[in-house]
Short mmCIF file of C-alpha atoms and ligand atoms in Angstrom, two decimals:
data_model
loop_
_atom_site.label_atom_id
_atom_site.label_comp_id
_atom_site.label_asym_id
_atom_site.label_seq_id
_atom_site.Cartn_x
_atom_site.Cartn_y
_atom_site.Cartn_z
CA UNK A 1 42.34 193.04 -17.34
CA UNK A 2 42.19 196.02 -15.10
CA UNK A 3 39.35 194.15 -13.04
CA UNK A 4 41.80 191.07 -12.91
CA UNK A 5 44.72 193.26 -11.71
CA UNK A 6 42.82 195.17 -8.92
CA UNK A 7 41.12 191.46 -7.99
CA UNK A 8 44.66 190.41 -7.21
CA UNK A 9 45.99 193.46 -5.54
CA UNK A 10 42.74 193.00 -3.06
CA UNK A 11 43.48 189.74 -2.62
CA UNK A 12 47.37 190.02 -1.46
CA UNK A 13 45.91 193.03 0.49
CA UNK A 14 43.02 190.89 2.03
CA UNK A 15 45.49 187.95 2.89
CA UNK A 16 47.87 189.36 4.61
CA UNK A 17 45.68 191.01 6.93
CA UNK A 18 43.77 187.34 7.62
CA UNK A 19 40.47 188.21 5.63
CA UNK A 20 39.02 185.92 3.30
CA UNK A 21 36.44 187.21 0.82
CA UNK A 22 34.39 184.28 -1.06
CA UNK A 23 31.42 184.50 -3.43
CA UNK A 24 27.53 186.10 -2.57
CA UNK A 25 26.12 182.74 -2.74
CA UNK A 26 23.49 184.75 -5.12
CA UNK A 27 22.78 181.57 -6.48
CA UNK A 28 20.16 180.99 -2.96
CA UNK A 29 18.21 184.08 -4.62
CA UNK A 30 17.39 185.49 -0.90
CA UNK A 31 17.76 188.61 0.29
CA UNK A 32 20.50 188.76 3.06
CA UNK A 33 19.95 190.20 6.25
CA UNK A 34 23.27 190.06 8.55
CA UNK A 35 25.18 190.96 11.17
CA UNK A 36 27.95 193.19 9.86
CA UNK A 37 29.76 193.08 13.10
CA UNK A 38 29.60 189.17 12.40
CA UNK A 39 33.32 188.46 11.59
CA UNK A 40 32.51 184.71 9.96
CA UNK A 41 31.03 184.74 6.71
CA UNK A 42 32.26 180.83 6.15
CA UNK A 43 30.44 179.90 9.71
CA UNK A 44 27.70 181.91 8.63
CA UNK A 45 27.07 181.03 5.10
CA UNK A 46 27.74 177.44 5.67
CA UNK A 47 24.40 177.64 7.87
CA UNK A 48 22.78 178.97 5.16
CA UNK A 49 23.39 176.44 3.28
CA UNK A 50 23.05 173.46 5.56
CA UNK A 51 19.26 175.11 6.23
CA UNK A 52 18.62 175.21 2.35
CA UNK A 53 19.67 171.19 2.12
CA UNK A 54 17.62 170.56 5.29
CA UNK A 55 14.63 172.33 3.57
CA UNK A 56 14.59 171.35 0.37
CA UNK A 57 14.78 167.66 1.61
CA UNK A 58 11.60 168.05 3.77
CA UNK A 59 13.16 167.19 7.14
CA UNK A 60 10.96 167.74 10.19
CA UNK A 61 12.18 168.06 13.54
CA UNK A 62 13.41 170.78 16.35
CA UNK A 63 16.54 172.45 16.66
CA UNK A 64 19.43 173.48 18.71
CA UNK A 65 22.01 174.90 20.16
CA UNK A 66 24.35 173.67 22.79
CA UNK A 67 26.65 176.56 24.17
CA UNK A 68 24.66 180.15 23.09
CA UNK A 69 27.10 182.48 25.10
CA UNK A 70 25.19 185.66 24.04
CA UNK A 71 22.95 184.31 21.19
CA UNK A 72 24.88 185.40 17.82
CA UNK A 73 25.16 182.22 16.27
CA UNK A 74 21.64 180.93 17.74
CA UNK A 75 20.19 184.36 16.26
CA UNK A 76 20.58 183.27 12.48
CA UNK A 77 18.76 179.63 13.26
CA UNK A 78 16.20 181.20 15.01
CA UNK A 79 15.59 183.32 11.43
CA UNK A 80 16.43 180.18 9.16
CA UNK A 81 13.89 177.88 11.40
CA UNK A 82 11.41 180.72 12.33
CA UNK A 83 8.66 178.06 12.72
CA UNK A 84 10.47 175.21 14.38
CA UNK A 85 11.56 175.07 18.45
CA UNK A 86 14.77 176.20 19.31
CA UNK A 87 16.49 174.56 22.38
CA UNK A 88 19.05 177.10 23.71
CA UNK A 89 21.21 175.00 26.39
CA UNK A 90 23.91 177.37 28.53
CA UNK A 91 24.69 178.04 31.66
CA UNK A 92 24.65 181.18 30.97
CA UNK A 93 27.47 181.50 33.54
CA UNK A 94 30.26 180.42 31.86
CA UNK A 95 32.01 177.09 32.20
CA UNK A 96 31.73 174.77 34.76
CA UNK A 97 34.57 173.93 37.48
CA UNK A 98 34.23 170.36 36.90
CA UNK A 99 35.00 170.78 33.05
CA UNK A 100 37.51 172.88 33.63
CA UNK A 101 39.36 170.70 35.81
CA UNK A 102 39.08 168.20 33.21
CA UNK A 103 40.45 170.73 30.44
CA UNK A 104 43.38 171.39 32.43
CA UNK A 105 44.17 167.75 33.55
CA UNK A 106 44.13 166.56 29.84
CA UNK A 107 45.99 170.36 28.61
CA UNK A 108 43.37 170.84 26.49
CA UNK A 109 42.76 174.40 27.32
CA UNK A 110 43.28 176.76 30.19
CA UNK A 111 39.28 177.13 30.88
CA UNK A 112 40.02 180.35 31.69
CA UNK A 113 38.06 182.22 29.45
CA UNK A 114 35.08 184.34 30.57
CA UNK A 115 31.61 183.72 29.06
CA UNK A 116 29.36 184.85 32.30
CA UNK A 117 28.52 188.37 30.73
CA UNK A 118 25.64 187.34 29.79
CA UNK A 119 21.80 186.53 30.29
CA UNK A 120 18.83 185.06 29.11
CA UNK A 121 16.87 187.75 28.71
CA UNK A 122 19.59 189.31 26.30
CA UNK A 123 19.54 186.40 24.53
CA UNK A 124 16.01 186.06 24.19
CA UNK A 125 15.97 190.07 23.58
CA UNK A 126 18.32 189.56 20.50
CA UNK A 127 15.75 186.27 18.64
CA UNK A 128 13.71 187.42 15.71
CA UNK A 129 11.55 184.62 16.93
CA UNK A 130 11.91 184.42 21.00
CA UNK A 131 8.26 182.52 20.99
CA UNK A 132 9.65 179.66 19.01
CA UNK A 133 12.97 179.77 21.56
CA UNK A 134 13.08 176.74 24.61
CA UNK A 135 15.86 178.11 27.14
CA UNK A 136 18.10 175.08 29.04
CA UNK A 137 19.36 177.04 31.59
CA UNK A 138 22.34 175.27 33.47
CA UNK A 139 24.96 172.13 32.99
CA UNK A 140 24.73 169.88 30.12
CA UNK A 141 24.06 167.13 30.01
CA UNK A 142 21.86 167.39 32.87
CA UNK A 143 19.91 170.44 31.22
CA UNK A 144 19.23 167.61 28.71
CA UNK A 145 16.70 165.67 31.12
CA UNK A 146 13.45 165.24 29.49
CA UNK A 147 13.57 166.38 25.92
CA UNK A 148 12.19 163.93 23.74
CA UNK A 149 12.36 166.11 20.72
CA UNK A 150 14.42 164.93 17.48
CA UNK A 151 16.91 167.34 15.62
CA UNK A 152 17.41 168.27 12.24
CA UNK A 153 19.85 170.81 13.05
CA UNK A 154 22.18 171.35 15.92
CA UNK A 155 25.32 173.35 16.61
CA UNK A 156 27.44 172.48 19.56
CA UNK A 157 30.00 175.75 20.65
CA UNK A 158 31.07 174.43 24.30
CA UNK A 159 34.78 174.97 23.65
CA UNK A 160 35.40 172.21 25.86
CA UNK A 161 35.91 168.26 25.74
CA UNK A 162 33.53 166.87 28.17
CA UNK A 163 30.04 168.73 26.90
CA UNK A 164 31.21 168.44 23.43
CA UNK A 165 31.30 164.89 23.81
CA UNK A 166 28.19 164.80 25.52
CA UNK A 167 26.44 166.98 23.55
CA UNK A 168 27.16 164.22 20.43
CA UNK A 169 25.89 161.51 22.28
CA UNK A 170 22.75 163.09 23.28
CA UNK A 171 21.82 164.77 19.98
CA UNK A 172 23.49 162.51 17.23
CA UNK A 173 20.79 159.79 18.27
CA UNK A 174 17.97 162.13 17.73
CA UNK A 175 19.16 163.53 14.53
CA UNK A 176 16.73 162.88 11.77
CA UNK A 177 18.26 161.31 8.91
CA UNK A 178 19.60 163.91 6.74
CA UNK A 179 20.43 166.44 9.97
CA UNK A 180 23.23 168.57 10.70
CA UNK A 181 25.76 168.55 13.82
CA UNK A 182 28.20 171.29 13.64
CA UNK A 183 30.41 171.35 16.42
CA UNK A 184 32.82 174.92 16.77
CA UNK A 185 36.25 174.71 17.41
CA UNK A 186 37.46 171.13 16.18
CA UNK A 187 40.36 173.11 14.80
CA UNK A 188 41.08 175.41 17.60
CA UNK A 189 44.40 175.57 18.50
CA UNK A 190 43.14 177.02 21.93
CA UNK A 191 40.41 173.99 22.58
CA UNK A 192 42.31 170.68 21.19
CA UNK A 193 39.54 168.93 23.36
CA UNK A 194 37.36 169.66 21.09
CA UNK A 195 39.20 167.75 18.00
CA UNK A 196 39.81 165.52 20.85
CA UNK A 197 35.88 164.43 21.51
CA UNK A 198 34.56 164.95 17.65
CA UNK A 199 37.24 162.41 16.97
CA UNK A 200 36.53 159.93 19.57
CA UNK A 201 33.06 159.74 19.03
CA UNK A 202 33.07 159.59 15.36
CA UNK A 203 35.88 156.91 15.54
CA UNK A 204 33.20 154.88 18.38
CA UNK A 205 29.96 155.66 16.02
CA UNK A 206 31.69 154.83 13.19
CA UNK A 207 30.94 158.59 11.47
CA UNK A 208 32.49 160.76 8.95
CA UNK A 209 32.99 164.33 9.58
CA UNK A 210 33.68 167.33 6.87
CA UNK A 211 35.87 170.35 7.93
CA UNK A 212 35.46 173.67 7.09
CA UNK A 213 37.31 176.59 6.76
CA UNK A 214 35.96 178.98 9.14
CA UNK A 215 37.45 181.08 12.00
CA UNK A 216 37.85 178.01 14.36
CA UNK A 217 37.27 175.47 12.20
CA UNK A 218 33.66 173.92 12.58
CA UNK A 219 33.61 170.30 11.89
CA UNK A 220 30.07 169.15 10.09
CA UNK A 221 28.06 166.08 10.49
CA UNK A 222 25.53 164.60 8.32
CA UNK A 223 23.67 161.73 9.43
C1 SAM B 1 32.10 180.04 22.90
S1 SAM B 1 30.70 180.26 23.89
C2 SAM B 1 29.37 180.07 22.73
C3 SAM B 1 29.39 181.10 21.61
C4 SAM B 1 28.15 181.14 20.75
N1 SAM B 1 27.78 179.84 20.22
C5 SAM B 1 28.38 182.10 19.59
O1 SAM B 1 28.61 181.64 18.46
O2 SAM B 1 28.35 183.31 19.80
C6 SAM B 1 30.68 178.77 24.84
C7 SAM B 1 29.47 178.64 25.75
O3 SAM B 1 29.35 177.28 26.17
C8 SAM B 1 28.79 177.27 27.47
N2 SAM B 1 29.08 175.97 28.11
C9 SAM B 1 30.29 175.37 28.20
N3 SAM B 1 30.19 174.20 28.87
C10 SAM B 1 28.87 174.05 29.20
C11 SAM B 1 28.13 173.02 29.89
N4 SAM B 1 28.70 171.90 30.36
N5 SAM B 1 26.80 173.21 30.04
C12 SAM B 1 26.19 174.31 29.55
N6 SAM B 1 26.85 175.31 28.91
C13 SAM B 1 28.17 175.18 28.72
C14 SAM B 1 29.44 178.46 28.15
O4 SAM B 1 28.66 178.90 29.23
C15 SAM B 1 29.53 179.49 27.01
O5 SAM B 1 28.47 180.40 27.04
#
């Protein structure tokens, strides 16, 4: 009873300031190692779990990520995957005038934000598995020339319309058959592009998308 009462006093406590506590997921018996600065346990454990499907059903195949900004998403599928290749495509300069020009035409977003603070070597400094990582330095999709690879796992976090629709028609091709897109921001108030592209392309392909509950509102698919 007490345990009930002080569960519920957490919870109004918890909700009102925005955080959202769920379960350990103890039933993956693994010992957790992550970020506590990382502020998205549903982003995060939703990986986790996409990796355990992806395992368990045998899938071969590389993976990726398309917009790494400074590398803490790509960190945790460098440890899920340790042995597989790891495409990290970024400018690592930010956004590109030319999509911005397209954000602001279409009001999807300002394009203003700032993601040149970074740099491949920090990103490469922060891998548990840097040997395993393939850097695509510069604009996708033309970063995109030449890999032949196929993809059991890929997350696209451009923010923006034009490589988010890009980056599904490059990679949803070359997903294996039981592979994972998740694409960042479908529910962002501040990127609508990005609902904007998921939806056109799943609507052209013919694809069904699930949506999650995390802090910008990843949507998943599952070929
Ligand atoms: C929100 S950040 C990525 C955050 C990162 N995935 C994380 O979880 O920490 C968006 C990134 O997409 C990159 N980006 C956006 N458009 C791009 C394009 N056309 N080609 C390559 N990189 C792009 C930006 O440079 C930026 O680093």
């Amino acid at each position: 009873m007490i345990f009930k009462a002080l569960n519920f006093i957490a919870g109004k406590i918890f909700n009102k300031n925005g955080y959202y506590i769920t379960g350990s997921l103890n039933y993956l018996k693994r010992k957790r190692s992550v970020d506590r600065n990382y502020m998205d346990y549903v982003r995060l454990s939703t990986l986790e779990l996409a990796v355990q499907q992806i395992k368990e059903a045998g899938l071969s195949g590389a993976v990726a990520e398309l917009g790494v900004y400074k590398g803490k998403f790509a960190r945790y599928i460098n440890q899920y995957f340790p042995d597989r290749t790891l495409y990290l495509f970024d400018t690592f300069e930010g956004f590109e005038k030319r999509d911005i020009k397209k954000e602001v035409e279409n009001n999807y977003s300002t394009g203003e934000q700032n993601f040149s603070d970074t740099s491949v070597e920090k990103v490469l400094g922060l891998m548990p598995h840097p040997e395993r990582c393939i850097v695509k330095k510069g604009y996708f999709p033309e970063t995109a020339e030449g890999v032949n690879d196929s993809f059991v796992f890929v997350s696209i976090d451009t923010d923006l319309y034009d490589p988010i629709y890009n980056g599904l028609r490059f990679f949803y091709p070359r997903l294996s058959k039981g592979g994972y897109i998740f694409v960042h921001d479908y529910n962002n108030d501040g990127y609508i592009g990005a609902k904007e592209a998921v939806d056109k392309f799943c609507a052209e392909n013919k694809i069904t998308k699930l949506v999650i509950p995390d802090v910008c509102g990843t949507a998943i698919i599952v070929k």
